[in-house]
Amino acid sequence: AAEFLKIFSHPFLYITLGVVLLVIFGAEFLQPILRGQKETVWKTFNAVQLFAYGSQYGLMVATYVLLIFSSMMFAGEFDRGTIKNLLTRPITRLEFFTAKCLTATGLAVLLFGFVFFASAIYALMRGDVGPVWDDSQYLIQRTGAEILGHASKAVLMSFVAFLAAGFLGILVSNLTESSGYAVAIG
């Protein structure tokens, strides 16, 4: 609980959530324009494709945020001088390490969920959840159920890599006693 209090009391978290939100909405708005996709009366953007644009760039930025926060977990204790106080508490080092790992996992779930829901809400408001049509012959290339099936597999697989970035930050945080160096290395 104390680890989550430290994270949520940090103003950098809220600034980065705003930046992540800006990146998500910017990507979902600009990517179709930059890729030359046109929206007509008969053909709207596919919501899953818009979701993919937003979550791709949102997860890139959120990965850096997770890496920065997890890199400061142990090194920040050395910077503030609180590591001595924490190690004299009646908890084992394994419990201390487990608390840091659970905090990194919780932050990863929070950031991943934030990117997922922000991307999905904007994509569903703007796009259509139907099949993908061929522009020249007007044939259905992929059904909506098939697209959603592939999208759900991709989302689940991407969380594992996202979580690995958090544990990389914890590893880097254990290598140095300066949170500035830890963030730079991460």
Short mmCIF file of N, CA, C and O in Angstrom, two decimals, residues 71-162:
data_model
loop_
_atom_site.label_atom_id
_atom_site.label_comp_id
_atom_site.label_asym_id
_atom_site.label_seq_id
_atom_site.Cartn_x
_atom_site.Cartn_y
_atom_site.Cartn_z
N SER A 71 12.22 1.84 -12.72
CA SER A 71 13.65 2.08 -12.54
C SER A 71 13.94 2.87 -11.28
O SER A 71 15.03 2.78 -10.72
N MET A 72 12.98 3.64 -10.83
CA MET A 72 13.18 4.45 -9.63
C MET A 72 12.76 3.73 -8.35
O MET A 72 12.92 4.28 -7.27
N MET A 73 12.26 2.51 -8.45
CA MET A 73 11.72 1.86 -7.25
C MET A 73 12.78 1.61 -6.18
O MET A 73 12.61 2.03 -5.04
N PHE A 74 13.84 0.91 -6.50
CA PHE A 74 14.89 0.66 -5.51
C PHE A 74 15.88 1.81 -5.44
O PHE A 74 16.30 2.21 -4.36
N ALA A 75 16.25 2.34 -6.60
CA ALA A 75 17.23 3.42 -6.61
C ALA A 75 16.70 4.67 -5.91
O ALA A 75 17.47 5.40 -5.27
N GLY A 76 15.41 4.91 -5.99
CA GLY A 76 14.82 6.05 -5.30
C GLY A 76 14.92 5.92 -3.79
O GLY A 76 15.04 6.92 -3.07
N GLU A 77 14.87 4.70 -3.29
CA GLU A 77 15.03 4.47 -1.86
C GLU A 77 16.44 4.85 -1.41
O GLU A 77 16.64 5.39 -0.32
N PHE A 78 17.42 4.56 -2.26
CA PHE A 78 18.80 4.95 -1.93
C PHE A 78 18.97 6.47 -2.02
O PHE A 78 19.66 7.06 -1.21
N ASP A 79 18.33 7.08 -3.03
CA ASP A 79 18.43 8.54 -3.19
C ASP A 79 17.85 9.28 -1.99
O ASP A 79 18.44 10.26 -1.51
N ARG A 80 16.70 8.84 -1.53
CA ARG A 80 16.04 9.51 -0.41
C ARG A 80 16.60 9.07 0.95
O ARG A 80 16.26 9.65 1.97
N GLY A 81 17.41 8.03 0.97
CA GLY A 81 17.97 7.55 2.23
C GLY A 81 17.00 6.71 3.04
O GLY A 81 17.26 6.43 4.21
N THR A 82 15.91 6.27 2.43
CA THR A 82 14.92 5.49 3.17
C THR A 82 15.20 4.00 3.13
O THR A 82 14.51 3.23 3.81
N ILE A 83 16.21 3.57 2.39
CA ILE A 83 16.50 2.13 2.30
C ILE A 83 16.93 1.58 3.66
O ILE A 83 16.57 0.45 4.02
N LYS A 84 17.69 2.35 4.42
CA LYS A 84 18.13 1.88 5.75
C LYS A 84 16.93 1.70 6.68
O LYS A 84 16.85 0.71 7.42
N ASN A 85 16.01 2.63 6.63
CA ASN A 85 14.81 2.53 7.45
C ASN A 85 13.96 1.33 7.03
O ASN A 85 13.41 0.62 7.88
N LEU A 86 13.84 1.09 5.73
CA LEU A 86 13.03 -0.03 5.25
C LEU A 86 13.65 -1.38 5.60
O LEU A 86 12.94 -2.33 5.91
N LEU A 87 14.97 -1.46 5.54
CA LEU A 87 15.64 -2.73 5.81
C LEU A 87 15.69 -3.06 7.31
O LEU A 87 15.98 -4.19 7.68
N THR A 88 15.44 -2.07 8.16
CA THR A 88 15.40 -2.34 9.61
C THR A 88 14.00 -2.71 10.09
O THR A 88 13.82 -3.02 11.25
N ARG A 89 13.03 -2.67 9.21
CA ARG A 89 11.66 -3.06 9.56
C ARG A 89 11.58 -4.58 9.75
O ARG A 89 12.43 -5.31 9.24
N PRO A 90 10.56 -5.05 10.42
CA PRO A 90 10.45 -6.50 10.64
C PRO A 90 9.88 -7.24 9.42
O PRO A 90 8.97 -8.05 9.54
N ILE A 91 10.41 -6.97 8.25
CA ILE A 91 10.04 -7.70 7.05
C ILE A 91 11.32 -8.25 6.43
O ILE A 91 12.40 -7.70 6.62
N THR A 92 11.18 -9.33 5.71
CA THR A 92 12.36 -9.90 5.06
C THR A 92 12.64 -9.15 3.77
O THR A 92 11.79 -8.41 3.26
N ARG A 93 13.81 -9.35 3.26
CA ARG A 93 14.17 -8.72 1.98
C ARG A 93 13.33 -9.29 0.84
O ARG A 93 13.02 -8.58 -0.11
N LEU A 94 12.95 -10.54 0.96
CA LEU A 94 12.09 -11.14 -0.06
C LEU A 94 10.72 -10.47 -0.07
O LEU A 94 10.17 -10.20 -1.14
N GLU A 95 10.17 -10.19 1.10
CA GLU A 95 8.89 -9.49 1.16
C GLU A 95 9.01 -8.07 0.60
O GLU A 95 8.10 -7.59 -0.09
N PHE A 96 10.12 -7.43 0.87
CA PHE A 96 10.38 -6.09 0.34
C PHE A 96 10.45 -6.12 -1.18
O PHE A 96 9.83 -5.30 -1.87
N PHE A 97 11.19 -7.09 -1.71
CA PHE A 97 11.32 -7.23 -3.16
C PHE A 97 9.98 -7.60 -3.79
O PHE A 97 9.62 -7.08 -4.86
N THR A 98 9.22 -8.48 -3.14
CA THR A 98 7.91 -8.88 -3.65
C THR A 98 6.96 -7.68 -3.69
O THR A 98 6.18 -7.54 -4.65
N ALA A 99 7.02 -6.82 -2.68
CA ALA A 99 6.18 -5.63 -2.68
C ALA A 99 6.51 -4.72 -3.86
O ALA A 99 5.61 -4.17 -4.51
N LYS A 100 7.79 -4.59 -4.15
CA LYS A 100 8.20 -3.75 -5.30
C LYS A 100 7.73 -4.38 -6.61
O LYS A 100 7.25 -3.68 -7.52
N CYS A 101 7.84 -5.71 -6.72
CA CYS A 101 7.41 -6.39 -7.95
C CYS A 101 5.90 -6.31 -8.13
O CYS A 101 5.41 -6.11 -9.26
N LEU A 102 5.15 -6.46 -7.04
CA LEU A 102 3.70 -6.33 -7.13
C LEU A 102 3.29 -4.91 -7.49
O LEU A 102 2.30 -4.70 -8.21
N THR A 103 4.04 -3.93 -7.00
CA THR A 103 3.75 -2.55 -7.36
C THR A 103 4.00 -2.30 -8.84
O THR A 103 3.20 -1.64 -9.51
N ALA A 104 5.10 -2.84 -9.35
CA ALA A 104 5.39 -2.70 -10.79
C ALA A 104 4.32 -3.40 -11.63
O ALA A 104 3.89 -2.87 -12.66
N THR A 105 3.87 -4.56 -11.19
CA THR A 105 2.81 -5.27 -11.90
C THR A 105 1.51 -4.50 -11.85
O THR A 105 0.80 -4.38 -12.87
N GLY A 106 1.18 -3.95 -10.70
CA GLY A 106 -0.04 -3.15 -10.57
C GLY A 106 0.01 -1.90 -11.44
O GLY A 106 -0.98 -1.53 -12.08
N LEU A 107 1.17 -1.26 -11.49
CA LEU A 107 1.32 -0.08 -12.35
C LEU A 107 1.21 -0.47 -13.82
O LEU A 107 0.62 0.26 -14.62
N ALA A 108 1.76 -1.63 -14.18
CA ALA A 108 1.65 -2.10 -15.56
C ALA A 108 0.20 -2.36 -15.94
O ALA A 108 -0.25 -1.98 -17.03
N VAL A 109 -0.55 -2.98 -15.04
CA VAL A 109 -1.97 -3.24 -15.30
C VAL A 109 -2.73 -1.92 -15.44
O VAL A 109 -3.57 -1.76 -16.33
N LEU A 110 -2.42 -0.98 -14.56
CA LEU A 110 -3.08 0.32 -14.62
C LEU A 110 -2.79 1.05 -15.93
O LEU A 110 -3.71 1.52 -16.61
N LEU A 111 -1.53 1.12 -16.32
CA LEU A 111 -1.18 1.82 -17.56
C LEU A 111 -1.73 1.10 -18.78
O LEU A 111 -2.23 1.73 -19.72
N PHE A 112 -1.63 -0.23 -18.80
CA PHE A 112 -2.13 -1.00 -19.93
C PHE A 112 -3.64 -0.83 -20.06
O PHE A 112 -4.17 -0.63 -21.16
N GLY A 113 -4.33 -0.91 -18.93
CA GLY A 113 -5.79 -0.71 -18.95
C GLY A 113 -6.17 0.70 -19.38
O GLY A 113 -7.14 0.89 -20.11
N PHE A 114 -5.39 1.69 -18.94
CA PHE A 114 -5.66 3.07 -19.34
C PHE A 114 -5.52 3.24 -20.84
O PHE A 114 -6.40 3.82 -21.49
N VAL A 115 -4.45 2.69 -21.42
CA VAL A 115 -4.25 2.77 -22.87
C VAL A 115 -5.34 2.00 -23.59
O VAL A 115 -5.90 2.48 -24.59
N PHE A 116 -5.66 0.81 -23.10
CA PHE A 116 -6.68 -0.02 -23.75
C PHE A 116 -8.03 0.69 -23.79
O PHE A 116 -8.65 0.80 -24.85
N PHE A 117 -8.48 1.19 -22.64
CA PHE A 117 -9.81 1.79 -22.59
C PHE A 117 -9.87 3.14 -23.30
O PHE A 117 -10.85 3.45 -23.96
N ALA A 118 -8.82 3.94 -23.20
CA ALA A 118 -8.82 5.22 -23.91
C ALA A 118 -8.82 5.00 -25.42
O ALA A 118 -9.55 5.67 -26.16
N SER A 119 -8.03 4.03 -25.89
CA SER A 119 -8.01 3.72 -27.33
C SER A 119 -9.34 3.15 -27.79
O SER A 119 -9.84 3.52 -28.85
N ALA A 120 -9.90 2.26 -26.98
CA ALA A 120 -11.16 1.62 -27.38
C ALA A 120 -12.32 2.60 -27.39
O ALA A 120 -13.14 2.57 -28.32
N ILE A 121 -12.39 3.47 -26.41
CA ILE A 121 -13.51 4.41 -26.36
C ILE A 121 -13.50 5.34 -27.56
O ILE A 121 -14.52 5.53 -28.23
N TYR A 122 -12.32 5.90 -27.87
CA TYR A 122 -12.25 6.81 -29.02
C TYR A 122 -12.51 6.06 -30.32
O TYR A 122 -13.21 6.56 -31.21
N ALA A 123 -11.95 4.86 -30.45
CA ALA A 123 -12.13 4.09 -31.68
C ALA A 123 -13.58 3.70 -31.88
O ALA A 123 -14.09 3.75 -33.00
N LEU A 124 -14.26 3.30 -30.83
CA LEU A 124 -15.67 2.91 -30.96
C LEU A 124 -16.58 4.10 -31.23
O LEU A 124 -17.61 3.96 -31.88
N MET A 125 -16.19 5.27 -30.72
CA MET A 125 -17.00 6.47 -31.00
C MET A 125 -16.82 6.92 -32.45
O MET A 125 -17.76 7.42 -33.05
N ARG A 126 -15.65 6.73 -33.00
CA ARG A 126 -15.37 7.25 -34.33
C ARG A 126 -15.53 6.21 -35.43
O ARG A 126 -15.94 6.53 -36.54
N GLY A 127 -15.19 4.95 -35.16
CA GLY A 127 -15.17 3.95 -36.21
C GLY A 127 -16.35 3.02 -36.19
O GLY A 127 -17.26 3.12 -35.37
N ASP A 128 -16.33 2.08 -37.12
CA ASP A 128 -17.39 1.10 -37.29
C ASP A 128 -16.84 -0.28 -36.95
O ASP A 128 -15.72 -0.61 -37.33
N VAL A 129 -17.60 -1.10 -36.22
CA VAL A 129 -17.13 -2.43 -35.85
C VAL A 129 -17.73 -3.44 -36.81
O VAL A 129 -18.36 -4.39 -36.42
N GLY A 130 -17.49 -3.26 -38.06
CA GLY A 130 -18.02 -4.19 -39.05
C GLY A 130 -16.89 -4.88 -39.79
O GLY A 130 -15.74 -4.82 -39.39
N PRO A 131 -17.24 -5.54 -40.87
CA PRO A 131 -16.22 -6.23 -41.66
C PRO A 131 -15.35 -5.24 -42.43
O PRO A 131 -15.69 -4.07 -42.59
N VAL A 132 -14.23 -5.73 -42.91
CA VAL A 132 -13.35 -4.93 -43.76
C VAL A 132 -13.70 -5.26 -45.22
O VAL A 132 -13.74 -6.43 -45.61
N TRP A 133 -13.94 -4.21 -45.99
CA TRP A 133 -14.38 -4.39 -47.38
C TRP A 133 -13.23 -4.09 -48.32
O TRP A 133 -12.40 -3.25 -48.06
N ASP A 134 -13.23 -4.77 -49.46
CA ASP A 134 -12.29 -4.48 -50.54
C ASP A 134 -12.85 -3.28 -51.30
O ASP A 134 -14.02 -3.26 -51.68
N ASP A 135 -12.02 -2.26 -51.52
CA ASP A 135 -12.49 -1.03 -52.17
C ASP A 135 -12.86 -1.22 -53.64
O ASP A 135 -13.77 -0.58 -54.13
N SER A 136 -12.16 -2.09 -54.35
CA SER A 136 -12.40 -2.19 -55.79
C SER A 136 -13.55 -3.11 -56.15
O SER A 136 -14.31 -2.83 -57.06
N GLN A 137 -13.72 -4.23 -55.46
CA GLN A 137 -14.75 -5.19 -55.82
C GLN A 137 -15.87 -5.27 -54.78
O GLN A 137 -16.82 -6.03 -54.97
N TYR A 138 -15.74 -4.57 -53.68
CA TYR A 138 -16.75 -4.53 -52.63
C TYR A 138 -17.09 -5.92 -52.08
O TYR A 138 -18.24 -6.28 -51.89
N LEU A 139 -16.04 -6.70 -51.83
CA LEU A 139 -16.17 -8.00 -51.21
C LEU A 139 -15.66 -7.91 -49.77
O LEU A 139 -14.74 -7.17 -49.47
N ILE A 140 -16.28 -8.71 -48.90
CA ILE A 140 -15.81 -8.73 -47.51
C ILE A 140 -14.51 -9.52 -47.44
O ILE A 140 -14.47 -10.68 -47.85
N GLN A 141 -13.45 -8.87 -46.96
CA GLN A 141 -12.16 -9.56 -46.81
C GLN A 141 -12.07 -10.27 -45.47
O GLN A 141 -11.55 -11.36 -45.39
N ARG A 142 -12.54 -9.65 -44.42
CA ARG A 142 -12.51 -10.23 -43.08
C ARG A 142 -13.82 -9.88 -42.37
O ARG A 142 -14.29 -8.74 -42.44
N THR A 143 -14.38 -10.84 -41.67
CA THR A 143 -15.60 -10.57 -40.91
C THR A 143 -15.25 -9.85 -39.62
O THR A 143 -14.10 -9.87 -39.16
N GLY A 144 -16.25 -9.25 -39.02
CA GLY A 144 -16.03 -8.53 -37.76
C GLY A 144 -15.59 -9.46 -36.64
O GLY A 144 -14.73 -9.13 -35.83
N ALA A 145 -16.16 -10.65 -36.57
CA ALA A 145 -15.80 -11.61 -35.52
C ALA A 145 -14.35 -12.09 -35.69
O ALA A 145 -13.62 -12.26 -34.71
N GLU A 146 -13.94 -12.29 -36.93
CA GLU A 146 -12.58 -12.73 -37.19
C GLU A 146 -11.57 -11.64 -36.79
O GLU A 146 -10.54 -11.92 -36.18
N ILE A 147 -11.90 -10.41 -37.09
CA ILE A 147 -11.02 -9.29 -36.74
C ILE A 147 -10.92 -9.15 -35.22
O ILE A 147 -9.83 -8.98 -34.67
N LEU A 148 -12.05 -9.24 -34.52
CA LEU A 148 -12.04 -9.11 -33.06
C LEU A 148 -11.30 -10.27 -32.40
O LEU A 148 -10.65 -10.09 -31.37
N GLY A 149 -11.36 -11.45 -32.99
CA GLY A 149 -10.61 -12.60 -32.46
C GLY A 149 -9.11 -12.38 -32.54
O GLY A 149 -8.38 -12.63 -31.58
N HIS A 150 -8.65 -11.91 -33.69
CA HIS A 150 -7.22 -11.63 -33.86
C HIS A 150 -6.79 -10.47 -32.96
O HIS A 150 -5.69 -10.50 -32.39
N ALA A 151 -7.64 -9.48 -32.82
CA ALA A 151 -7.31 -8.32 -31.99
C ALA A 151 -7.18 -8.71 -30.52
O ALA A 151 -6.27 -8.24 -29.83
N SER A 152 -8.07 -9.57 -30.04
CA SER A 152 -7.98 -9.97 -28.63
C SER A 152 -6.72 -10.77 -28.35
O SER A 152 -6.09 -10.60 -27.30
N LYS A 153 -6.30 -11.63 -29.29
CA LYS A 153 -5.04 -12.35 -29.12
C LYS A 153 -3.85 -11.39 -29.10
O LYS A 153 -2.93 -11.55 -28.29
N ALA A 154 -3.88 -10.40 -29.97
CA ALA A 154 -2.78 -9.44 -30.02
C ALA A 154 -2.68 -8.62 -28.74
O ALA A 154 -1.59 -8.35 -28.24
N VAL A 155 -3.83 -8.24 -28.18
CA VAL A 155 -3.83 -7.46 -26.94
C VAL A 155 -3.27 -8.28 -25.79
O VAL A 155 -2.45 -7.80 -25.01
N LEU A 156 -3.67 -9.54 -25.68
CA LEU A 156 -3.18 -10.39 -24.60
C LEU A 156 -1.68 -10.65 -24.72
O LEU A 156 -0.95 -10.65 -23.73
N MET A 157 -1.19 -10.85 -25.93
CA MET A 157 0.24 -11.08 -26.13
C MET A 157 1.06 -9.83 -25.86
O MET A 157 2.19 -9.91 -25.39
N SER A 158 0.50 -8.67 -26.15
CA SER A 158 1.27 -7.44 -25.95
C SER A 158 1.44 -7.09 -24.48
O SER A 158 2.39 -6.40 -24.11
N PHE A 159 0.56 -7.58 -23.60
CA PHE A 159 0.69 -7.28 -22.18
C PHE A 159 1.94 -7.92 -21.58
O PHE A 159 2.58 -7.34 -20.71
N VAL A 160 2.30 -9.10 -22.04
CA VAL A 160 3.47 -9.79 -21.50
C VAL A 160 4.74 -8.98 -21.78
O VAL A 160 5.57 -8.80 -20.89
N ALA A 161 4.88 -8.47 -22.98
CA ALA A 161 6.04 -7.65 -23.31
C ALA A 161 6.03 -6.34 -22.52
O ALA A 161 7.08 -5.85 -22.08
N PHE A 162 4.85 -5.78 -22.33
CA PHE A 162 4.72 -4.55 -21.56
C PHE A 162 5.13 -4.78 -20.11
O PHE A 162 5.85 -3.97 -19.52
#
